[in-house]
Structures are given as structure tokens and as C-alpha cells.
Amino acid sequence: MRRANAALETYTLSGDGWRRSPGETLHQVLADLLHWCDGTQRDFDAALKRARALHTADSPPSA
């Protein structure tokens, strides 16, 4: 969570990012990652699926 927060904070502080809410910043980061995937021929949906699996594995079990 610290790395994600640092990345979003850096993104927010760059250019006109300071004008965005945290939710809007997240939307912009995701849109930029989609563009990056398009430009580098990466599969965003496959990466998201793997990220969700990693998130689940890293999350503490629910009570």
C-alpha cells in the first residue's frame, strides 16, 4: 500500500495533477496505463487478472 500511495502522490504532484481528487488521479493513472499497454502491446486485462490474484493471495483471510 505504501508503494501505491507514493506512486499516486507523485502522480498527483506532477503537472496539473494537483487539481485532481484522489479518485480522479486513480482514474487518470489507470487510463495512462491502458495507453501504455496499447503502445507496448501488453494485455492490460491479463495483467489486471494477475494483479487481482496477487492481491487476494496477499490479503489477510477474512474472519
PDB file of N, CA and C in Angstrom:
ATOM      1  N   MET A   1       0.827  -1.185   0.000  1.00  0.00           N
ATOM      2  CA  MET A   1       0.000   0.000   0.000  1.00  0.00           C
ATOM      3  C   MET A   1       0.877   1.257   0.000  1.00  0.00           C
ATOM      4  N   ARG A   2       2.014   1.205   0.683  1.00  0.00           N
ATOM      5  CA  ARG A   2       2.902   2.374   0.719  1.00  0.00           C
ATOM      6  C   ARG A   2       3.410   2.732  -0.672  1.00  0.00           C
ATOM      7  N   ARG A   3       3.785   1.709  -1.452  1.00  0.00           N
ATOM      8  CA  ARG A   3       4.298   1.986  -2.804  1.00  0.00           C
ATOM      9  C   ARG A   3       3.217   2.606  -3.677  1.00  0.00           C
ATOM     10  N   ALA A   4       2.002   2.081  -3.581  1.00  0.00           N
ATOM     11  CA  ALA A   4       0.898   2.632  -4.375  1.00  0.00           C
ATOM     12  C   ALA A   4       0.613   4.070  -3.955  1.00  0.00           C
ATOM     13  N   ASN A   5       0.615   4.325  -2.663  1.00  0.00           N
ATOM     14  CA  ASN A   5       0.366   5.677  -2.173  1.00  0.00           C
ATOM     15  C   ASN A   5       1.448   6.632  -2.663  1.00  0.00           C
ATOM     16  N   ALA A   6       2.703   6.195  -2.611  1.00  0.00           N
ATOM     17  CA  ALA A   6       3.807   7.035  -3.080  1.00  0.00           C
ATOM     18  C   ALA A   6       3.680   7.309  -4.580  1.00  0.00           C
ATOM     19  N   ALA A   7       3.313   6.298  -5.354  1.00  0.00           N
ATOM     20  CA  ALA A   7       3.158   6.473  -6.796  1.00  0.00           C
ATOM     21  C   ALA A   7       2.026   7.450  -7.093  1.00  0.00           C
ATOM     22  N   LEU A   8       0.898   7.284  -6.432  1.00  0.00           N
ATOM     23  CA  LEU A   8      -0.231   8.186  -6.662  1.00  0.00           C
ATOM     24  C   LEU A   8       0.095   9.603  -6.200  1.00  0.00           C
ATOM     25  N   GLU A   9       0.814   9.719  -5.091  1.00  0.00           N
ATOM     26  CA  GLU A   9       1.196  11.040  -4.608  1.00  0.00           C
ATOM     27  C   GLU A   9       2.121  11.717  -5.617  1.00  0.00           C
ATOM     28  N   THR A  10       3.088  10.979  -6.133  1.00  0.00           N
ATOM     29  CA  THR A  10       3.993  11.526  -7.143  1.00  0.00           C
ATOM     30  C   THR A  10       3.215  11.940  -8.376  1.00  0.00           C
ATOM     31  N   TYR A  11       2.293  11.106  -8.794  1.00  0.00           N
ATOM     32  CA  TYR A  11       1.466  11.402  -9.963  1.00  0.00           C
ATOM     33  C   TYR A  11       0.624  12.649  -9.728  1.00  0.00           C
ATOM     34  N   THR A  12       0.071  12.762  -8.547  1.00  0.00           N
ATOM     35  CA  THR A  12      -0.781  13.905  -8.203  1.00  0.00           C
ATOM     36  C   THR A  12       0.016  15.201  -8.200  1.00  0.00           C
ATOM     37  N   LEU A  13       1.260  15.137  -7.756  1.00  0.00           N
ATOM     38  CA  LEU A  13       2.071  16.342  -7.641  1.00  0.00           C
ATOM     39  C   LEU A  13       2.700  16.769  -8.964  1.00  0.00           C
ATOM     40  N   SER A  14       2.583  15.942 -10.002  1.00  0.00           N
ATOM     41  CA  SER A  14       3.184  16.273 -11.285  1.00  0.00           C
ATOM     42  C   SER A  14       2.196  17.041 -12.164  1.00  0.00           C
ATOM     43  N   GLY A  15       2.722  17.952 -12.948  1.00  0.00           N
ATOM     44  CA  GLY A  15       1.910  18.694 -13.924  1.00  0.00           C
ATOM     45  C   GLY A  15       0.671  19.308 -13.310  1.00  0.00           C
ATOM     46  N   ASP A  16      -0.470  18.999 -13.897  1.00  0.00           N
ATOM     47  CA  ASP A  16      -1.730  19.547 -13.384  1.00  0.00           C
ATOM     48  C   ASP A  16      -2.429  18.570 -12.458  1.00  0.00           C
ATOM     49  N   GLY A  17      -1.723  17.540 -12.017  1.00  0.00           N
ATOM     50  CA  GLY A  17      -2.315  16.524 -11.156  1.00  0.00           C
ATOM     51  C   GLY A  17      -2.882  17.063  -9.859  1.00  0.00           C
ATOM     52  N   TRP A  18      -2.302  18.139  -9.345  1.00  0.00           N
ATOM     53  CA  TRP A  18      -2.769  18.688  -8.067  1.00  0.00           C
ATOM     54  C   TRP A  18      -4.209  19.133  -8.129  1.00  0.00           C
ATOM     55  N   ARG A  19      -4.733  19.301  -9.325  1.00  0.00           N
ATOM     56  CA  ARG A  19      -6.127  19.737  -9.467  1.00  0.00           C
ATOM     57  C   ARG A  19      -7.105  18.584  -9.313  1.00  0.00           C
ATOM     58  N   ARG A  20      -6.605  17.359  -9.262  1.00  0.00           N
ATOM     59  CA  ARG A  20      -7.480  16.177  -9.241  1.00  0.00           C
ATOM     60  C   ARG A  20      -7.692  15.657  -7.820  1.00  0.00           C
ATOM     61  N   SER A  21      -8.855  15.068  -7.619  1.00  0.00           N
ATOM     62  CA  SER A  21      -9.114  14.365  -6.360  1.00  0.00           C
ATOM     63  C   SER A  21      -8.366  13.036  -6.402  1.00  0.00           C
ATOM     64  N   PRO A  22      -8.218  12.354  -5.266  1.00  0.00           N
ATOM     65  CA  PRO A  22      -7.565  11.045  -5.279  1.00  0.00           C
ATOM     66  C   PRO A  22      -8.240  10.055  -6.236  1.00  0.00           C
ATOM     67  N   GLY A  23      -9.564  10.073  -6.291  1.00  0.00           N
ATOM     68  CA  GLY A  23     -10.282   9.182  -7.201  1.00  0.00           C
ATOM     69  C   GLY A  23     -10.006   9.523  -8.658  1.00  0.00           C
ATOM     70  N   GLU A  24      -9.983  10.821  -8.967  1.00  0.00           N
ATOM     71  CA  GLU A  24      -9.691  11.244 -10.337  1.00  0.00           C
ATOM     72  C   GLU A  24      -8.261  10.897 -10.719  1.00  0.00           C
ATOM     73  N   THR A  25      -7.347  11.019  -9.756  1.00  0.00           N
ATOM     74  CA  THR A  25      -5.956  10.650 -10.020  1.00  0.00           C
ATOM     75  C   THR A  25      -5.860   9.171 -10.345  1.00  0.00           C
ATOM     76  N   LEU A  26      -6.556   8.341  -9.597  1.00  0.00           N
ATOM     77  CA  LEU A  26      -6.552   6.906  -9.870  1.00  0.00           C
ATOM     78  C   LEU A  26      -7.082   6.628 -11.270  1.00  0.00           C
ATOM     79  N   HIS A  27      -8.163   7.284 -11.653  1.00  0.00           N
ATOM     80  CA  HIS A  27      -8.726   7.104 -12.999  1.00  0.00           C
ATOM     81  C   HIS A  27      -7.703   7.478 -14.061  1.00  0.00           C
ATOM     82  N   GLN A  28      -6.990   8.590 -13.846  1.00  0.00           N
ATOM     83  CA  GLN A  28      -6.005   9.044 -14.823  1.00  0.00           C
ATOM     84  C   GLN A  28      -4.834   8.070 -14.915  1.00  0.00           C
ATOM     85  N   VAL A  29      -4.376   7.569 -13.773  1.00  0.00           N
ATOM     86  CA  VAL A  29      -3.281   6.590 -13.777  1.00  0.00           C
ATOM     87  C   VAL A  29      -3.702   5.342 -14.547  1.00  0.00           C
ATOM     88  N   LEU A  30      -4.894   4.847 -14.275  1.00  0.00           N
ATOM     89  CA  LEU A  30      -5.367   3.648 -14.969  1.00  0.00           C
ATOM     90  C   LEU A  30      -5.507   3.900 -16.470  1.00  0.00           C
ATOM     91  N   ALA A  31      -6.020   5.068 -16.841  1.00  0.00           N
ATOM     92  CA  ALA A  31      -6.140   5.392 -18.270  1.00  0.00           C
ATOM     93  C   ALA A  31      -4.764   5.465 -18.923  1.00  0.00           C
ATOM     94  N   ASP A  32      -3.804   6.070 -18.233  1.00  0.00           N
ATOM     95  CA  ASP A  32      -2.450   6.147 -18.773  1.00  0.00           C
ATOM     96  C   ASP A  32      -1.826   4.754 -18.886  1.00  0.00           C
ATOM     97  N   LEU A  33      -2.097   3.886 -17.930  1.00  0.00           N
ATOM     98  CA  LEU A  33      -1.593   2.514 -18.012  1.00  0.00           C
ATOM     99  C   LEU A  33      -2.235   1.765 -19.182  1.00  0.00           C
ATOM    100  N   LEU A  34      -3.507   2.012 -19.430  1.00  0.00           N
ATOM    101  CA  LEU A  34      -4.155   1.421 -20.600  1.00  0.00           C
ATOM    102  C   LEU A  34      -3.479   1.894 -21.890  1.00  0.00           C
ATOM    103  N   HIS A  35      -3.184   3.185 -21.962  1.00  0.00           N
ATOM    104  CA  HIS A  35      -2.487   3.713 -23.135  1.00  0.00           C
ATOM    105  C   HIS A  35      -1.098   3.089 -23.265  1.00  0.00           C
ATOM    106  N   TRP A  36      -0.403   2.947 -22.127  1.00  0.00           N
ATOM    107  CA  TRP A  36       0.925   2.334 -22.136  1.00  0.00           C
ATOM    108  C   TRP A  36       0.839   0.898 -22.646  1.00  0.00           C
ATOM    109  N   CYS A  37      -0.148   0.168 -22.176  1.00  0.00           N
ATOM    110  CA  CYS A  37      -0.341  -1.209 -22.634  1.00  0.00           C
ATOM    111  C   CYS A  37      -0.622  -1.250 -24.137  1.00  0.00           C
ATOM    112  N   ASP A  38      -1.442  -0.343 -24.615  1.00  0.00           N
ATOM    113  CA  ASP A  38      -1.716  -0.272 -26.050  1.00  0.00           C
ATOM    114  C   ASP A  38      -0.433  -0.010 -26.829  1.00  0.00           C
ATOM    115  N   GLY A  39       0.350   0.936 -26.347  1.00  0.00           N
ATOM    116  CA  GLY A  39       1.565   1.326 -27.045  1.00  0.00           C
ATOM    117  C   GLY A  39       2.676   0.302 -26.994  1.00  0.00           C
ATOM    118  N   THR A  40       2.648  -0.553 -25.977  1.00  0.00           N
ATOM    119  CA  THR A  40       3.707  -1.562 -25.825  1.00  0.00           C
ATOM    120  C   THR A  40       3.185  -2.972 -26.079  1.00  0.00           C
ATOM    121  N   GLN A  41       1.963  -3.040 -26.559  1.00  0.00           N
ATOM    122  CA  GLN A  41       1.310  -4.307 -26.886  1.00  0.00           C
ATOM    123  C   GLN A  41       1.277  -5.264 -25.689  1.00  0.00           C
ATOM    124  N   ARG A  42       0.917  -4.706 -24.517  1.00  0.00           N
ATOM    125  CA  ARG A  42       0.713  -5.503 -23.313  1.00  0.00           C
ATOM    126  C   ARG A  42      -0.779  -5.715 -23.135  1.00  0.00           C
ATOM    127  N   ASP A  43      -1.149  -6.796 -22.483  1.00  0.00           N
ATOM    128  CA  ASP A  43      -2.557  -7.120 -22.246  1.00  0.00           C
ATOM    129  C   ASP A  43      -2.955  -6.610 -20.857  1.00  0.00           C
ATOM    130  N   PHE A  44      -3.601  -5.458 -20.826  1.00  0.00           N
ATOM    131  CA  PHE A  44      -3.991  -4.857 -19.550  1.00  0.00           C
ATOM    132  C   PHE A  44      -4.918  -5.771 -18.762  1.00  0.00           C
ATOM    133  N   ASP A  45      -5.903  -6.366 -19.433  1.00  0.00           N
ATOM    134  CA  ASP A  45      -6.861  -7.220 -18.730  1.00  0.00           C
ATOM    135  C   ASP A  45      -6.183  -8.438 -18.112  1.00  0.00           C
ATOM    136  N   ALA A  46      -5.225  -9.024 -18.816  1.00  0.00           N
ATOM    137  CA  ALA A  46      -4.488 -10.169 -18.263  1.00  0.00           C
ATOM    138  C   ALA A  46      -3.650  -9.726 -17.066  1.00  0.00           C
ATOM    139  N   ALA A  47      -3.030  -8.559 -17.182  1.00  0.00           N
ATOM    140  CA  ALA A  47      -2.235  -8.039 -16.065  1.00  0.00           C
ATOM    141  C   ALA A  47      -3.123  -7.746 -14.859  1.00  0.00           C
ATOM    142  N   LEU A  48      -4.302  -7.194 -15.108  1.00  0.00           N
ATOM    143  CA  LEU A  48      -5.243  -6.904 -14.023  1.00  0.00           C
ATOM    144  C   LEU A  48      -5.703  -8.199 -13.354  1.00  0.00           C
ATOM    145  N   LYS A  49      -5.942  -9.225 -14.155  1.00  0.00           N
ATOM    146  CA  LYS A  49      -6.347 -10.527 -13.602  1.00  0.00           C
ATOM    147  C   LYS A  49      -5.250 -11.078 -12.700  1.00  0.00           C
ATOM    148  N   ARG A  50      -3.997 -11.001 -13.149  1.00  0.00           N
ATOM    149  CA  ARG A  50      -2.883 -11.478 -12.320  1.00  0.00           C
ATOM    150  C   ARG A  50      -2.726 -10.619 -11.066  1.00  0.00           C
ATOM    151  N   ALA A  51      -2.929  -9.315 -11.209  1.00  0.00           N
ATOM    152  CA  ALA A  51      -2.822  -8.420 -10.060  1.00  0.00           C
ATOM    153  C   ALA A  51      -3.908  -8.723  -9.030  1.00  0.00           C
ATOM    154  N   ARG A  52      -5.112  -9.022  -9.515  1.00  0.00           N
ATOM    155  CA  ARG A  52      -6.199  -9.386  -8.585  1.00  0.00           C
ATOM    156  C   ARG A  52      -5.861 -10.669  -7.831  1.00  0.00           C
ATOM    157  N   ALA A  53      -5.271 -11.634  -8.529  1.00  0.00           N
ATOM    158  CA  ALA A  53      -4.885 -12.887  -7.875  1.00  0.00           C
ATOM    159  C   ALA A  53      -3.802 -12.626  -6.832  1.00  0.00           C
ATOM    160  N   LEU A  54      -2.845 -11.781  -7.162  1.00  0.00           N
ATOM    161  CA  LEU A  54      -1.788 -11.431  -6.212  1.00  0.00           C
ATOM    162  C   LEU A  54      -2.381 -10.700  -5.012  1.00  0.00           C
ATOM    163  N   HIS A  55      -3.304  -9.809  -5.253  1.00  0.00           N
ATOM    164  CA  HIS A  55      -3.976  -9.078  -4.171  1.00  0.00           C
ATOM    165  C   HIS A  55      -4.684 -10.034  -3.232  1.00  0.00           C
ATOM    166  N   THR A  56      -5.398 -10.988  -3.806  1.00  0.00           N
ATOM    167  CA  THR A  56      -6.114 -11.983  -3.000  1.00  0.00           C
ATOM    168  C   THR A  56      -5.140 -12.800  -2.162  1.00  0.00           C
ATOM    169  N   ALA A  57      -4.038 -13.223  -2.775  1.00  0.00           N
ATOM    170  CA  ALA A  57      -3.039 -14.021  -2.068  1.00  0.00           C
ATOM    171  C   ALA A  57      -2.373 -13.218  -0.951  1.00  0.00           C
ATOM    172  N   ASP A  58      -2.204 -11.903  -1.153  1.00  0.00           N
ATOM    173  CA  ASP A  58      -1.539 -11.049  -0.173  1.00  0.00           C
ATOM    174  C   ASP A  58      -2.459 -10.568   0.929  1.00  0.00           C
ATOM    175  N   SER A  59      -3.775 -10.710   0.730  1.00  0.00           N
ATOM    176  CA  SER A  59      -4.741 -10.188   1.697  1.00  0.00           C
ATOM    177  C   SER A  59      -4.906 -11.152   2.861  1.00  0.00           C
ATOM    178  N   PRO A  60      -5.062 -10.612   4.074  1.00  0.00           N
ATOM    179  CA  PRO A  60      -5.301 -11.493   5.216  1.00  0.00           C
ATOM    180  C   PRO A  60      -6.662 -12.192   5.066  1.00  0.00           C
ATOM    181  N   PRO A  61      -6.777 -13.397   5.591  1.00  0.00           N
ATOM    182  CA  PRO A  61      -8.063 -14.106   5.498  1.00  0.00           C
ATOM    183  C   PRO A  61      -9.144 -13.351   6.262  1.00  0.00           C
ATOM    184  N   SER A  62     -10.369 -13.396   5.736  1.00  0.00           N
ATOM    185  CA  SER A  62     -11.481 -12.741   6.436  1.00  0.00           C
ATOM    186  C   SER A  62     -11.940 -13.597   7.599  1.00  0.00           C
ATOM    187  N   ALA A  63     -12.448 -12.897   8.587  1.00  0.00           N
ATOM    188  CA  ALA A  63     -12.876 -13.590   9.806  1.00  0.00           C
ATOM    189  C   ALA A  63     -14.189 -14.266   9.644  1.00  0.00           C
TER     190      ALA A  63
END
